[in-house]
Amino acid sequence: MKDNKIELQDLNAEAPMLNKDDAGEDYDPHLHRDVPDATSNTQTLVHLLKGSLGTGILAMPQAFYYAGYASGVINTIFITFISTYCLLVLAKNQYILCKRHRLPMLSYPISMKMALEEGPTYLRFLSKIAIPFVDGFLIVYQAGICCVYIVFVAENIKEIVDALGIQWNVKVYMVILLIPLILLMCVRNLKLLAPLSLFSNVITFLGVALIFYYFFKDGIAGPSERIAFNSLANFPLFFGTTLFAINAVGVVIAVENNMKTPKSFNMVMSLAMTIICVLYAVFGFVGYLRYGESCKGSVTLNADQTEILAKCIRGIFALATFISYGLQGYVPVSIVWGTYLSKVWEDSDYKIYYEFAVRILIVLITSAVAAAIPFIGLFISLVGALCISVLGIMCPALMEICVLYKDKLPVLTVIKNLFFIIVGIVGLVVGTWTSVRDIIAEYSK
């Protein structure tokens, strides 16, 4: 469930500087990468598909309700195009920076800092905060995914148990999940979680297939019975949800850095995002036709609680999502602890205990936030609008302006990137405000 974002490498590991005398003017970063177990194009495609296929897809029917089925299809394609293009821009400009500075690879935060240092004079002061800024949004993004996962697992368990006649508040299940989540988060070696990750991905695909069966089992309504273009007031919720579901900014650079033939990345990335776009558009379209305005934040919650198949679907996704929590939680741990706090206690005899304290604290914080905002659809929209607008759209566009600034930046390139920055700002402000507004409205009911 968006889990391979953190399987491939530490997002903040700075690549070592090579001796310039070893490189020459025609230095190609791709030829200087020493990557054990590099992935083939097919394996990279699978990683990218897994990176985008997660709980977000289950919110697409509700997203289509916010937009309308025609608007949903059109704008899913539009958002996928913007996301794909900006991620390709990010990879391209990181390559330029690597070539310019004779480095085999770079992390996202460091490449953003280097780009700002080489950009227009009036932007260079931002380079001082670039690393903590990008790190901060990566932490919020990944922690937000963890919060979504907690809400998702708790709500689906509640639906299963409710059918047995036990009526507990969803927050009770979040408390019950604390100990298992802490144990999962305290697994420090990712290799131990890899088999669980594979199992999670297999049952996720199985669950999606079962939901498609469930959509058609009792028939679906025709388009004439649904809204083609819904009110613009709800569109920001569609934007945030779809951006969260489709964009895999956390996995892109890690996957590209781990490729055996990185020059094929653009082709593989475009193919992966085309498949994701079609799958998500079809899933959202059919799910909205099936459930209409009753679509919930996770479509698994729409199924009849008493049916065995529905319980199986909920159980499958709850288990897959629970497993993925440990993998998603690795990113905020690797940044908070690996990049910052571990240096503070470098020589302490209790260093390992401090690390476990950080891991437990992250579980407690994400659980507390999930309990405070137990509205999965609105939470997904909030995380998408707040984080992906910045990491997946605005930063890549700003990076390209800065990286190409030395080379007499073409006017069309400036206009194009300013357009993306404006889209990101509008998505950030309007999407976040709309999500927060609706979350407050839910509490006032």
Short mmCIF file of N, CA and C in Angstrom, two decimals, residues 84-249:
data_model
loop_
_atom_site.label_atom_id
_atom_site.label_comp_id
_atom_site.label_asym_id
_atom_site.label_seq_id
_atom_site.Cartn_x
_atom_site.Cartn_y
_atom_site.Cartn_z
N THR A 84 2.85 13.17 -13.41
CA THR A 84 3.88 12.44 -14.15
C THR A 84 4.92 13.40 -14.71
N TYR A 85 4.45 14.47 -15.33
CA TYR A 85 5.37 15.42 -15.93
C TYR A 85 6.30 16.04 -14.89
N CYS A 86 5.74 16.44 -13.75
CA CYS A 86 6.55 17.08 -12.71
C CYS A 86 7.54 16.10 -12.09
N LEU A 87 7.17 14.85 -11.95
CA LEU A 87 8.09 13.86 -11.42
C LEU A 87 9.22 13.56 -12.41
N LEU A 88 8.89 13.56 -13.70
CA LEU A 88 9.93 13.40 -14.73
C LEU A 88 10.86 14.60 -14.74
N VAL A 89 10.30 15.79 -14.55
CA VAL A 89 11.11 17.01 -14.45
C VAL A 89 12.06 16.91 -13.26
N LEU A 90 11.56 16.41 -12.14
CA LEU A 90 12.38 16.23 -10.94
C LEU A 90 13.55 15.30 -11.23
N ALA A 91 13.27 14.15 -11.85
CA ALA A 91 14.33 13.19 -12.16
C ALA A 91 15.33 13.77 -13.15
N LYS A 92 14.83 14.50 -14.17
CA LYS A 92 15.71 15.08 -15.19
C LYS A 92 16.67 16.11 -14.59
N ASN A 93 16.15 16.96 -13.72
CA ASN A 93 16.99 18.01 -13.16
C ASN A 93 17.93 17.49 -12.08
N GLN A 94 17.55 16.42 -11.42
CA GLN A 94 18.50 15.78 -10.52
C GLN A 94 19.67 15.19 -11.32
N TYR A 95 19.35 14.66 -12.49
CA TYR A 95 20.41 14.13 -13.35
C TYR A 95 21.36 15.25 -13.78
N ILE A 96 20.79 16.42 -14.14
CA ILE A 96 21.61 17.56 -14.56
C ILE A 96 22.53 17.99 -13.42
N LEU A 97 21.99 18.05 -12.20
CA LEU A 97 22.79 18.43 -11.04
C LEU A 97 23.89 17.40 -10.77
N CYS A 98 23.55 16.13 -10.90
CA CYS A 98 24.55 15.07 -10.70
C CYS A 98 25.67 15.20 -11.74
N LYS A 99 25.31 15.45 -12.97
CA LYS A 99 26.29 15.60 -14.04
C LYS A 99 27.15 16.84 -13.82
N ARG A 100 26.52 17.92 -13.42
CA ARG A 100 27.22 19.19 -13.22
C ARG A 100 28.21 19.10 -12.06
N HIS A 101 27.84 18.36 -11.01
CA HIS A 101 28.69 18.27 -9.81
C HIS A 101 29.41 16.94 -9.71
N ARG A 102 29.30 16.13 -10.76
CA ARG A 102 29.99 14.83 -10.82
C ARG A 102 29.65 13.96 -9.62
N LEU A 103 28.35 13.75 -9.44
CA LEU A 103 27.83 12.89 -8.39
C LEU A 103 26.99 11.78 -9.02
N PRO A 104 27.10 10.56 -8.54
CA PRO A 104 26.30 9.48 -9.13
C PRO A 104 24.81 9.59 -8.86
N MET A 105 24.44 10.13 -7.67
CA MET A 105 23.02 10.27 -7.35
C MET A 105 22.85 11.28 -6.22
N LEU A 106 21.62 11.77 -6.09
CA LEU A 106 21.30 12.76 -5.06
C LEU A 106 19.95 12.43 -4.44
N SER A 107 19.78 12.83 -3.18
CA SER A 107 18.46 12.73 -2.55
C SER A 107 17.65 13.97 -2.90
N TYR A 108 16.36 13.91 -2.69
CA TYR A 108 15.47 15.02 -3.00
C TYR A 108 15.85 16.29 -2.22
N PRO A 109 15.99 16.23 -0.87
CA PRO A 109 16.28 17.46 -0.12
C PRO A 109 17.59 18.12 -0.55
N ILE A 110 18.63 17.31 -0.77
CA ILE A 110 19.94 17.87 -1.12
C ILE A 110 19.91 18.46 -2.52
N SER A 111 19.24 17.79 -3.46
CA SER A 111 19.16 18.34 -4.82
C SER A 111 18.38 19.64 -4.84
N MET A 112 17.36 19.77 -3.98
CA MET A 112 16.61 21.03 -3.90
C MET A 112 17.51 22.15 -3.38
N LYS A 113 18.33 21.85 -2.41
CA LYS A 113 19.26 22.84 -1.86
C LYS A 113 20.26 23.27 -2.93
N MET A 114 20.83 22.32 -3.65
CA MET A 114 21.82 22.63 -4.67
C MET A 114 21.21 23.45 -5.80
N ALA A 115 19.99 23.13 -6.18
CA ALA A 115 19.32 23.86 -7.25
C ALA A 115 19.11 25.32 -6.85
N LEU A 116 18.64 25.55 -5.64
CA LEU A 116 18.38 26.92 -5.17
C LEU A 116 19.68 27.73 -5.08
N GLU A 117 20.77 27.06 -4.74
CA GLU A 117 22.07 27.74 -4.67
C GLU A 117 22.53 28.24 -6.03
N GLU A 118 22.05 27.59 -7.09
CA GLU A 118 22.47 27.94 -8.44
C GLU A 118 21.41 28.75 -9.19
N GLY A 119 20.29 29.02 -8.55
CA GLY A 119 19.20 29.73 -9.20
C GLY A 119 19.34 31.23 -9.15
N PRO A 120 18.25 31.94 -9.46
CA PRO A 120 18.26 33.41 -9.40
C PRO A 120 18.72 33.90 -8.02
N THR A 121 19.42 35.01 -8.00
CA THR A 121 19.98 35.56 -6.76
C THR A 121 18.93 35.74 -5.68
N TYR A 122 17.75 36.21 -6.09
CA TYR A 122 16.70 36.50 -5.10
C TYR A 122 16.06 35.24 -4.52
N LEU A 123 16.42 34.06 -5.03
CA LEU A 123 15.89 32.81 -4.47
C LEU A 123 16.93 32.04 -3.66
N ARG A 124 18.19 32.47 -3.74
CA ARG A 124 19.26 31.67 -3.14
C ARG A 124 19.18 31.59 -1.62
N PHE A 125 18.57 32.59 -1.00
CA PHE A 125 18.46 32.53 0.47
C PHE A 125 17.61 31.34 0.92
N LEU A 126 16.75 30.85 0.01
CA LEU A 126 15.90 29.71 0.35
C LEU A 126 16.70 28.41 0.48
N SER A 127 17.91 28.40 -0.09
CA SER A 127 18.71 27.17 -0.04
C SER A 127 19.06 26.79 1.40
N LYS A 128 19.11 27.79 2.30
CA LYS A 128 19.46 27.52 3.70
C LYS A 128 18.40 26.69 4.42
N ILE A 129 17.16 26.79 3.93
CA ILE A 129 16.08 26.04 4.59
C ILE A 129 15.56 24.90 3.71
N ALA A 130 16.18 24.70 2.55
CA ALA A 130 15.66 23.71 1.58
C ALA A 130 15.61 22.31 2.16
N ILE A 131 16.70 21.88 2.81
CA ILE A 131 16.75 20.51 3.33
C ILE A 131 15.71 20.28 4.43
N PRO A 132 15.67 21.10 5.48
CA PRO A 132 14.62 20.88 6.50
C PRO A 132 13.22 21.09 5.95
N PHE A 133 13.06 21.97 4.95
CA PHE A 133 11.74 22.20 4.35
C PHE A 133 11.24 20.94 3.65
N VAL A 134 12.07 20.38 2.76
CA VAL A 134 11.66 19.16 2.04
C VAL A 134 11.53 18.00 3.01
N ASP A 135 12.49 17.88 3.93
CA ASP A 135 12.40 16.83 4.95
C ASP A 135 11.09 16.94 5.74
N GLY A 136 10.74 18.17 6.10
CA GLY A 136 9.52 18.40 6.88
C GLY A 136 8.28 17.93 6.16
N PHE A 137 8.18 18.28 4.89
CA PHE A 137 7.01 17.86 4.12
C PHE A 137 7.02 16.35 3.88
N LEU A 138 8.22 15.75 3.70
CA LEU A 138 8.28 14.30 3.56
C LEU A 138 7.82 13.61 4.84
N ILE A 139 8.21 14.18 5.99
CA ILE A 139 7.78 13.61 7.27
C ILE A 139 6.26 13.71 7.42
N VAL A 140 5.73 14.92 7.15
CA VAL A 140 4.27 15.12 7.27
C VAL A 140 3.53 14.20 6.30
N TYR A 141 4.05 14.10 5.08
CA TYR A 141 3.41 13.26 4.06
C TYR A 141 3.35 11.80 4.50
N GLN A 142 4.51 11.26 4.88
CA GLN A 142 4.55 9.85 5.27
C GLN A 142 3.81 9.59 6.57
N ALA A 143 3.93 10.53 7.53
CA ALA A 143 3.18 10.39 8.78
C ALA A 143 1.68 10.49 8.50
N GLY A 144 1.32 11.34 7.53
CA GLY A 144 -0.09 11.45 7.14
C GLY A 144 -0.62 10.15 6.56
N ILE A 145 0.21 9.49 5.75
CA ILE A 145 -0.18 8.17 5.23
C ILE A 145 -0.39 7.19 6.38
N CYS A 146 0.51 7.24 7.37
CA CYS A 146 0.36 6.36 8.54
C CYS A 146 -0.96 6.63 9.26
N CYS A 147 -1.31 7.91 9.39
CA CYS A 147 -2.59 8.27 10.03
C CYS A 147 -3.77 7.72 9.24
N VAL A 148 -3.72 7.88 7.92
CA VAL A 148 -4.77 7.35 7.06
C VAL A 148 -4.89 5.84 7.26
N TYR A 149 -3.75 5.16 7.34
CA TYR A 149 -3.77 3.71 7.51
C TYR A 149 -4.42 3.29 8.82
N ILE A 150 -4.13 4.04 9.89
CA ILE A 150 -4.72 3.71 11.19
C ILE A 150 -6.25 3.86 11.14
N VAL A 151 -6.70 4.98 10.56
CA VAL A 151 -8.15 5.20 10.44
C VAL A 151 -8.77 4.09 9.59
N PHE A 152 -8.10 3.77 8.48
CA PHE A 152 -8.63 2.75 7.56
C PHE A 152 -8.76 1.40 8.26
N VAL A 153 -7.70 0.95 8.91
CA VAL A 153 -7.72 -0.36 9.58
C VAL A 153 -8.78 -0.38 10.68
N ALA A 154 -8.82 0.67 11.50
CA ALA A 154 -9.78 0.71 12.61
C ALA A 154 -11.22 0.70 12.12
N GLU A 155 -11.50 1.49 11.07
CA GLU A 155 -12.87 1.55 10.55
C GLU A 155 -13.31 0.22 9.94
N ASN A 156 -12.41 -0.44 9.23
CA ASN A 156 -12.78 -1.72 8.62
C ASN A 156 -12.94 -2.82 9.65
N ILE A 157 -12.10 -2.81 10.70
CA ILE A 157 -12.29 -3.78 11.79
C ILE A 157 -13.62 -3.51 12.49
N LYS A 158 -13.92 -2.25 12.71
CA LYS A 158 -15.19 -1.89 13.36
C LYS A 158 -16.38 -2.41 12.56
N GLU A 159 -16.34 -2.23 11.23
CA GLU A 159 -17.44 -2.70 10.38
C GLU A 159 -17.62 -4.21 10.50
N ILE A 160 -16.52 -4.94 10.58
CA ILE A 160 -16.60 -6.39 10.70
C ILE A 160 -17.18 -6.79 12.05
N VAL A 161 -16.69 -6.16 13.12
CA VAL A 161 -17.13 -6.50 14.47
C VAL A 161 -18.57 -6.03 14.72
N ASP A 162 -18.95 -4.88 14.14
CA ASP A 162 -20.31 -4.38 14.30
C ASP A 162 -21.34 -5.41 13.85
N ALA A 163 -20.98 -6.15 12.78
CA ALA A 163 -21.90 -7.15 12.25
C ALA A 163 -22.13 -8.30 13.24
N LEU A 164 -21.22 -8.40 14.23
CA LEU A 164 -21.37 -9.43 15.25
C LEU A 164 -22.18 -8.95 16.44
N GLY A 165 -22.63 -7.70 16.36
CA GLY A 165 -23.46 -7.14 17.42
C GLY A 165 -22.70 -6.39 18.49
N ILE A 166 -21.37 -6.21 18.29
CA ILE A 166 -20.55 -5.47 19.26
C ILE A 166 -20.36 -4.05 18.72
N GLN A 167 -20.92 -3.07 19.37
CA GLN A 167 -20.90 -1.68 18.90
C GLN A 167 -19.90 -0.86 19.72
N TRP A 168 -18.69 -0.76 19.24
CA TRP A 168 -17.67 0.06 19.88
C TRP A 168 -17.32 1.25 19.01
N ASN A 169 -16.89 2.33 19.64
CA ASN A 169 -16.44 3.49 18.91
C ASN A 169 -15.14 3.15 18.17
N VAL A 170 -14.95 3.75 17.00
CA VAL A 170 -13.78 3.45 16.18
C VAL A 170 -12.49 3.77 16.93
N LYS A 171 -12.53 4.73 17.86
CA LYS A 171 -11.32 5.10 18.60
C LYS A 171 -10.88 3.98 19.55
N VAL A 172 -11.82 3.13 19.96
CA VAL A 172 -11.45 1.99 20.81
C VAL A 172 -10.53 1.05 20.03
N TYR A 173 -10.84 0.86 18.76
CA TYR A 173 -10.01 -0.02 17.92
C TYR A 173 -8.64 0.60 17.68
N MET A 174 -8.57 1.92 17.61
CA MET A 174 -7.27 2.59 17.46
C MET A 174 -6.40 2.35 18.69
N VAL A 175 -7.02 2.36 19.86
CA VAL A 175 -6.27 2.08 21.10
C VAL A 175 -5.79 0.63 21.11
N ILE A 176 -6.66 -0.29 20.68
CA ILE A 176 -6.30 -1.71 20.64
C ILE A 176 -5.13 -1.94 19.68
N LEU A 177 -5.10 -1.16 18.60
CA LEU A 177 -4.05 -1.31 17.59
C LEU A 177 -2.70 -0.79 18.04
N LEU A 178 -2.66 0.00 19.11
CA LEU A 178 -1.41 0.64 19.53
C LEU A 178 -0.26 -0.35 19.74
N ILE A 179 -0.50 -1.39 20.51
CA ILE A 179 0.58 -2.34 20.82
C ILE A 179 1.07 -3.06 19.56
N PRO A 180 0.17 -3.61 18.70
CA PRO A 180 0.66 -4.24 17.46
C PRO A 180 1.43 -3.27 16.57
N LEU A 181 0.98 -2.01 16.49
CA LEU A 181 1.66 -1.03 15.65
C LEU A 181 3.04 -0.69 16.21
N ILE A 182 3.14 -0.58 17.53
CA ILE A 182 4.44 -0.30 18.16
C ILE A 182 5.41 -1.45 17.91
N LEU A 183 4.94 -2.68 18.05
CA LEU A 183 5.79 -3.84 17.78
C LEU A 183 6.26 -3.85 16.34
N LEU A 184 5.35 -3.52 15.42
CA LEU A 184 5.69 -3.49 14.00
C LEU A 184 6.71 -2.39 13.72
N MET A 185 6.52 -1.22 14.34
CA MET A 185 7.42 -0.09 14.12
C MET A 185 8.81 -0.33 14.70
N CYS A 186 8.89 -1.19 15.70
CA CYS A 186 10.18 -1.45 16.34
C CYS A 186 11.04 -2.45 15.58
N VAL A 187 10.55 -2.95 14.47
CA VAL A 187 11.38 -3.79 13.59
C VAL A 187 12.33 -2.86 12.85
N ARG A 188 13.63 -2.91 13.15
CA ARG A 188 14.59 -1.95 12.62
C ARG A 188 15.16 -2.36 11.27
N ASN A 189 15.13 -3.64 10.95
CA ASN A 189 15.70 -4.14 9.71
C ASN A 189 14.60 -4.28 8.65
N LEU A 190 14.71 -3.49 7.60
CA LEU A 190 13.68 -3.53 6.55
C LEU A 190 13.61 -4.88 5.85
N LYS A 191 14.73 -5.60 5.82
CA LYS A 191 14.72 -6.90 5.15
C LYS A 191 13.73 -7.85 5.82
N LEU A 192 13.55 -7.68 7.13
CA LEU A 192 12.60 -8.53 7.84
C LEU A 192 11.16 -8.22 7.46
N LEU A 193 10.93 -6.97 7.02
CA LEU A 193 9.58 -6.56 6.61
C LEU A 193 9.31 -6.84 5.14
N ALA A 194 10.36 -7.11 4.37
CA ALA A 194 10.19 -7.29 2.92
C ALA A 194 9.21 -8.42 2.56
N PRO A 195 9.31 -9.60 3.20
CA PRO A 195 8.33 -10.66 2.88
C PRO A 195 6.90 -10.23 3.21
N LEU A 196 6.73 -9.50 4.31
CA LEU A 196 5.40 -9.00 4.65
C LEU A 196 4.91 -8.00 3.61
N SER A 197 5.84 -7.19 3.10
CA SER A 197 5.49 -6.22 2.06
C SER A 197 4.99 -6.92 0.81
N LEU A 198 5.68 -7.99 0.41
CA LEU A 198 5.26 -8.75 -0.77
C LEU A 198 3.88 -9.35 -0.55
N PHE A 199 3.67 -9.93 0.62
CA PHE A 199 2.36 -10.51 0.95
C PHE A 199 1.28 -9.43 0.92
N SER A 200 1.60 -8.24 1.46
CA SER A 200 0.66 -7.12 1.47
C SER A 200 0.26 -6.73 0.06
N ASN A 201 1.25 -6.66 -0.84
CA ASN A 201 0.96 -6.26 -2.22
C ASN A 201 0.10 -7.30 -2.94
N VAL A 202 0.38 -8.56 -2.70
CA VAL A 202 -0.39 -9.63 -3.35
C VAL A 202 -1.86 -9.57 -2.94
N ILE A 203 -2.11 -9.44 -1.63
CA ILE A 203 -3.51 -9.44 -1.18
C ILE A 203 -4.20 -8.11 -1.52
N THR A 204 -3.41 -7.05 -1.70
CA THR A 204 -4.02 -5.78 -2.14
C THR A 204 -4.59 -5.92 -3.54
N PHE A 205 -3.80 -6.50 -4.45
CA PHE A 205 -4.29 -6.72 -5.81
C PHE A 205 -5.50 -7.65 -5.81
N LEU A 206 -5.47 -8.67 -4.95
CA LEU A 206 -6.61 -9.57 -4.82
C LEU A 206 -7.84 -8.81 -4.35
N GLY A 207 -7.64 -7.93 -3.36
CA GLY A 207 -8.75 -7.14 -2.83
C GLY A 207 -9.37 -6.23 -3.87
N VAL A 208 -8.52 -5.58 -4.69
CA VAL A 208 -9.03 -4.70 -5.75
C VAL A 208 -9.87 -5.52 -6.74
N ALA A 209 -9.39 -6.71 -7.10
CA ALA A 209 -10.14 -7.57 -8.02
C ALA A 209 -11.49 -7.96 -7.43
N LEU A 210 -11.52 -8.27 -6.14
CA LEU A 210 -12.78 -8.65 -5.49
C LEU A 210 -13.76 -7.47 -5.44
N ILE A 211 -13.23 -6.26 -5.25
CA ILE A 211 -14.11 -5.09 -5.21
C ILE A 211 -14.74 -4.85 -6.58
N PHE A 212 -13.95 -5.04 -7.64
CA PHE A 212 -14.52 -4.90 -8.99
C PHE A 212 -15.66 -5.90 -9.19
N TYR A 213 -15.46 -7.12 -8.69
CA TYR A 213 -16.52 -8.12 -8.77
C TYR A 213 -17.75 -7.64 -8.00
N TYR A 214 -17.50 -7.06 -6.82
CA TYR A 214 -18.58 -6.58 -5.97
C TYR A 214 -19.35 -5.44 -6.64
N PHE A 215 -18.62 -4.58 -7.37
CA PHE A 215 -19.28 -3.48 -8.08
C PHE A 215 -20.36 -3.99 -9.02
N PHE A 216 -20.04 -5.06 -9.75
CA PHE A 216 -20.95 -5.53 -10.81
C PHE A 216 -21.89 -6.63 -10.33
N LYS A 217 -21.67 -7.14 -9.11
CA LYS A 217 -22.46 -8.29 -8.64
C LYS A 217 -23.95 -8.01 -8.65
N ASP A 218 -24.35 -6.83 -8.17
CA ASP A 218 -25.77 -6.49 -8.11
C ASP A 218 -26.17 -5.46 -9.15
N GLY A 219 -25.29 -5.21 -10.13
CA GLY A 219 -25.59 -4.23 -11.18
C GLY A 219 -25.24 -2.82 -10.76
N ILE A 220 -25.01 -1.97 -11.73
CA ILE A 220 -24.67 -0.57 -11.45
C ILE A 220 -25.64 0.36 -12.17
N ALA A 221 -25.75 1.57 -11.69
CA ALA A 221 -26.63 2.56 -12.31
C ALA A 221 -26.00 3.07 -13.61
N GLY A 222 -26.82 3.59 -14.49
CA GLY A 222 -26.32 4.18 -15.72
C GLY A 222 -25.84 5.61 -15.47
N PRO A 223 -25.01 6.16 -16.36
CA PRO A 223 -24.53 7.53 -16.20
C PRO A 223 -25.65 8.56 -16.08
N SER A 224 -26.79 8.29 -16.70
CA SER A 224 -27.90 9.25 -16.65
C SER A 224 -28.45 9.42 -15.23
N GLU A 225 -28.17 8.45 -14.36
CA GLU A 225 -28.65 8.52 -12.98
C GLU A 225 -27.64 9.17 -12.03
N ARG A 226 -26.49 9.55 -12.58
CA ARG A 226 -25.45 10.18 -11.75
C ARG A 226 -25.12 11.57 -12.32
N ILE A 227 -24.37 12.35 -11.55
CA ILE A 227 -24.02 13.72 -11.93
C ILE A 227 -22.73 13.71 -12.75
N ALA A 228 -22.76 14.34 -13.92
CA ALA A 228 -21.58 14.39 -14.78
C ALA A 228 -20.56 15.41 -14.29
N PHE A 229 -21.05 16.61 -13.90
CA PHE A 229 -20.18 17.68 -13.41
C PHE A 229 -20.78 18.23 -12.11
N ASN A 230 -20.11 17.96 -11.01
CA ASN A 230 -20.63 18.40 -9.71
C ASN A 230 -20.18 19.82 -9.40
N SER A 231 -20.63 20.35 -8.30
CA SER A 231 -20.32 21.72 -7.89
C SER A 231 -18.81 21.93 -7.75
N LEU A 232 -18.33 23.09 -8.18
CA LEU A 232 -16.91 23.43 -8.05
C LEU A 232 -16.49 23.53 -6.59
N ALA A 233 -17.44 23.74 -5.71
CA ALA A 233 -17.13 23.86 -4.29
C ALA A 233 -16.52 22.57 -3.74
N ASN A 234 -16.88 21.44 -4.34
CA ASN A 234 -16.35 20.15 -3.88
C ASN A 234 -15.11 19.71 -4.65
N PHE A 235 -14.76 20.44 -5.72
CA PHE A 235 -13.65 20.00 -6.56
C PHE A 235 -12.32 19.92 -5.81
N PRO A 236 -12.02 20.85 -4.90
CA PRO A 236 -10.75 20.72 -4.16
C PRO A 236 -10.60 19.40 -3.42
N LEU A 237 -11.71 18.81 -2.97
CA LEU A 237 -11.66 17.52 -2.30
C LEU A 237 -11.29 16.42 -3.31
N PHE A 238 -11.83 16.54 -4.52
CA PHE A 238 -11.44 15.61 -5.58
C PHE A 238 -9.96 15.75 -5.90
N PHE A 239 -9.50 17.00 -6.01
CA PHE A 239 -8.10 17.28 -6.36
C PHE A 239 -7.16 16.66 -5.33
N GLY A 240 -7.40 16.92 -4.05
CA GLY A 240 -6.53 16.41 -3.00
C GLY A 240 -6.53 14.90 -2.93
N THR A 241 -7.72 14.30 -3.05
CA THR A 241 -7.83 12.84 -2.98
C THR A 241 -7.11 12.17 -4.15
N THR A 242 -7.33 12.68 -5.36
CA THR A 242 -6.72 12.08 -6.54
C THR A 242 -5.21 12.28 -6.54
N LEU A 243 -4.76 13.43 -6.10
CA LEU A 243 -3.33 13.70 -6.03
C LEU A 243 -2.67 12.74 -5.04
N PHE A 244 -3.31 12.54 -3.90
CA PHE A 244 -2.79 11.60 -2.90
C PHE A 244 -2.75 10.18 -3.48
N ALA A 245 -3.81 9.80 -4.18
CA ALA A 245 -3.93 8.43 -4.68
C ALA A 245 -2.92 8.11 -5.77
N ILE A 246 -2.68 9.07 -6.66
CA ILE A 246 -1.90 8.80 -7.87
C ILE A 246 -0.42 9.10 -7.69
N ASN A 247 -0.09 10.20 -7.03
CA ASN A 247 1.29 10.65 -6.97
C ASN A 247 2.12 9.80 -6.02
N ALA A 248 3.28 9.39 -6.48
CA ALA A 248 4.18 8.56 -5.67
C ALA A 248 5.54 9.24 -5.57
N VAL A 249 5.54 10.52 -5.16
CA VAL A 249 6.78 11.29 -5.13
C VAL A 249 7.84 10.65 -4.25
#
